[in-house]
Coordinates of C-alpha atoms in Angstrom, one line a residue:
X958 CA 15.2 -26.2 -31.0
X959 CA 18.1 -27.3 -28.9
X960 CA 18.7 -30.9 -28.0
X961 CA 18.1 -30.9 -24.3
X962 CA 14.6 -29.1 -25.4
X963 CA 13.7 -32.3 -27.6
X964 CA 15.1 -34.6 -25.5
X965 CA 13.2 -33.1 -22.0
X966 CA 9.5 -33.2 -24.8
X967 CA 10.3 -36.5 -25.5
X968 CA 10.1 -37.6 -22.2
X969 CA 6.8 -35.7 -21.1
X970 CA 4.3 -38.4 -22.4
X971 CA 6.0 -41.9 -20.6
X972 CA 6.0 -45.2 -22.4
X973 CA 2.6 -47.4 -22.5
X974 CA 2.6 -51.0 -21.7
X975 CA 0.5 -53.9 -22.1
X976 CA -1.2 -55.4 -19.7
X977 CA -3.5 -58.1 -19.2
X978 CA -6.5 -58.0 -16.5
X979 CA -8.2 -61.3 -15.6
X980 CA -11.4 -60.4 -13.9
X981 CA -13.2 -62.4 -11.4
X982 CA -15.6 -63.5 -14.0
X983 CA -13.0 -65.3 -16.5
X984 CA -12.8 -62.7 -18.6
X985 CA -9.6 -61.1 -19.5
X986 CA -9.0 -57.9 -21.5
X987 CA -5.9 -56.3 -22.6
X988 CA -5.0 -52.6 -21.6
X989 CA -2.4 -49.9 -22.5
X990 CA -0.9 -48.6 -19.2
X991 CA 1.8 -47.0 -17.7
X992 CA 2.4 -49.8 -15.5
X993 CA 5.3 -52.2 -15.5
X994 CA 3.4 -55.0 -14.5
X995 CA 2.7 -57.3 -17.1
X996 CA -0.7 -59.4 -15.6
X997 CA -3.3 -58.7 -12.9
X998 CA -5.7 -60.6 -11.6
X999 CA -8.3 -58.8 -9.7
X1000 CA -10.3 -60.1 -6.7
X1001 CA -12.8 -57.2 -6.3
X1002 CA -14.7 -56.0 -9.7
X1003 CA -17.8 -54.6 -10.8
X1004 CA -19.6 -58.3 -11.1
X1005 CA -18.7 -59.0 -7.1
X1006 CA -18.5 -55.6 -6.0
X1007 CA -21.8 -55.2 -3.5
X1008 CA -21.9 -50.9 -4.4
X1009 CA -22.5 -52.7 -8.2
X1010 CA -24.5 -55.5 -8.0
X1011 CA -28.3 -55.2 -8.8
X1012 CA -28.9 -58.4 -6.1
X1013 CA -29.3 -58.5 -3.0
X1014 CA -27.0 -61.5 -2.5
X1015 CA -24.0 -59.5 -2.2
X1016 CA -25.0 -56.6 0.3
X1017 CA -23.0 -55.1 3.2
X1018 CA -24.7 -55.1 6.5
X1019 CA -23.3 -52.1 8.2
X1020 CA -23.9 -52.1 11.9
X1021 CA -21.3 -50.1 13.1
X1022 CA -20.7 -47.6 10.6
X1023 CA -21.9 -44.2 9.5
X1024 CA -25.3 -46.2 8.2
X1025 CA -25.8 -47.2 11.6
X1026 CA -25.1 -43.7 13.5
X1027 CA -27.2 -42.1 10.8
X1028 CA -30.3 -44.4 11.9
X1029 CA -29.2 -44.0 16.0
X1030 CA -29.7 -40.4 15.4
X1031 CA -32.7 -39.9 13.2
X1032 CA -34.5 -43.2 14.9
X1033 CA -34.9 -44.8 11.3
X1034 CA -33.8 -48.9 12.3
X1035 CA -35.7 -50.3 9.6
X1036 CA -37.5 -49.3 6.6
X1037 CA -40.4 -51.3 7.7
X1038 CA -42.3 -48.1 7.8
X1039 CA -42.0 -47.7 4.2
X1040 CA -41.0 -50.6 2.2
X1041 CA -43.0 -53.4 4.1
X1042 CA -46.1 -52.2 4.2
X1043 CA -48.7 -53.7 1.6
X1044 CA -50.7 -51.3 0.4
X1045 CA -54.3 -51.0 1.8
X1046 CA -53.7 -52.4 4.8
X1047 CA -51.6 -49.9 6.7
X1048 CA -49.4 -48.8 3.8
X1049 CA -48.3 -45.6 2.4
X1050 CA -51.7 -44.1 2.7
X1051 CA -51.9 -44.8 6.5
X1052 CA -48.4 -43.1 7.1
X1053 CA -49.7 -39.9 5.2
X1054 CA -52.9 -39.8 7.5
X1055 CA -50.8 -40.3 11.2
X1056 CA -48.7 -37.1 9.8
X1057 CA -51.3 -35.3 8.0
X1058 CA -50.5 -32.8 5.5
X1059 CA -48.1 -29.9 5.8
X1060 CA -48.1 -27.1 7.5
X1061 CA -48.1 -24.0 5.2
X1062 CA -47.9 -26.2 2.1
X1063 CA -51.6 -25.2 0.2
X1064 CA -50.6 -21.4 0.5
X1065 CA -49.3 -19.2 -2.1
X1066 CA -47.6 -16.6 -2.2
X1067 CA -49.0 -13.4 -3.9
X1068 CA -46.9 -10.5 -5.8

């Protein structure tokens, strides 16, 4: 092997560097990266991110976006229909009986 063939497979995997991440938690962890930068401090994580968190503390409201055109178009504003509804009085079973069942659904098809 030649030395401008070592030398160029040398270079193909690039250096790792430490880094330390501070997240928005307190906690700090130590990672192996290609970047130069020695510290980072992050303002958006998985424990304040509202896509992650299990609450509903943190949500989005999205009036203006694609959420909001999808219900325009399909007439959905609210899940009150579905979600608010105790069960009994007006609930899931009423729904199913103002729609009735499917058209075409009970029959099977024979070979």
């Amino acid at each position: 092997m030649s030395a401008a063939a070592s030398a160029a497979k040398r270079t193909i995997v690039p250096a790792l560097n430490r880094m330390t991440v501070e997240l928005t938690n307190g906690a700090v962890i130590t990672l192996r990266t290609v970047s130069p930068r020695p510290y980072l401090k992050v303002t958006r994580d998985s424990y304040n991110n509202p896509l992650w968190s299990a609450s509903g503390i943190d949500t989005v409201d999205d009036d203006s976006g694609r959420l909001a055109r999808f219900n325009e178009k399909f007439g959905m504003a609210s899940n009150d229909a579905w979600g608010a509804q105790e069960e009994g009085a007006g609930g899931f079973a009423s729904l199913v009986a103002d729609f009735g069942a499917p058209s075409g659904a009970a029959k099977k098809k024979s070979k």
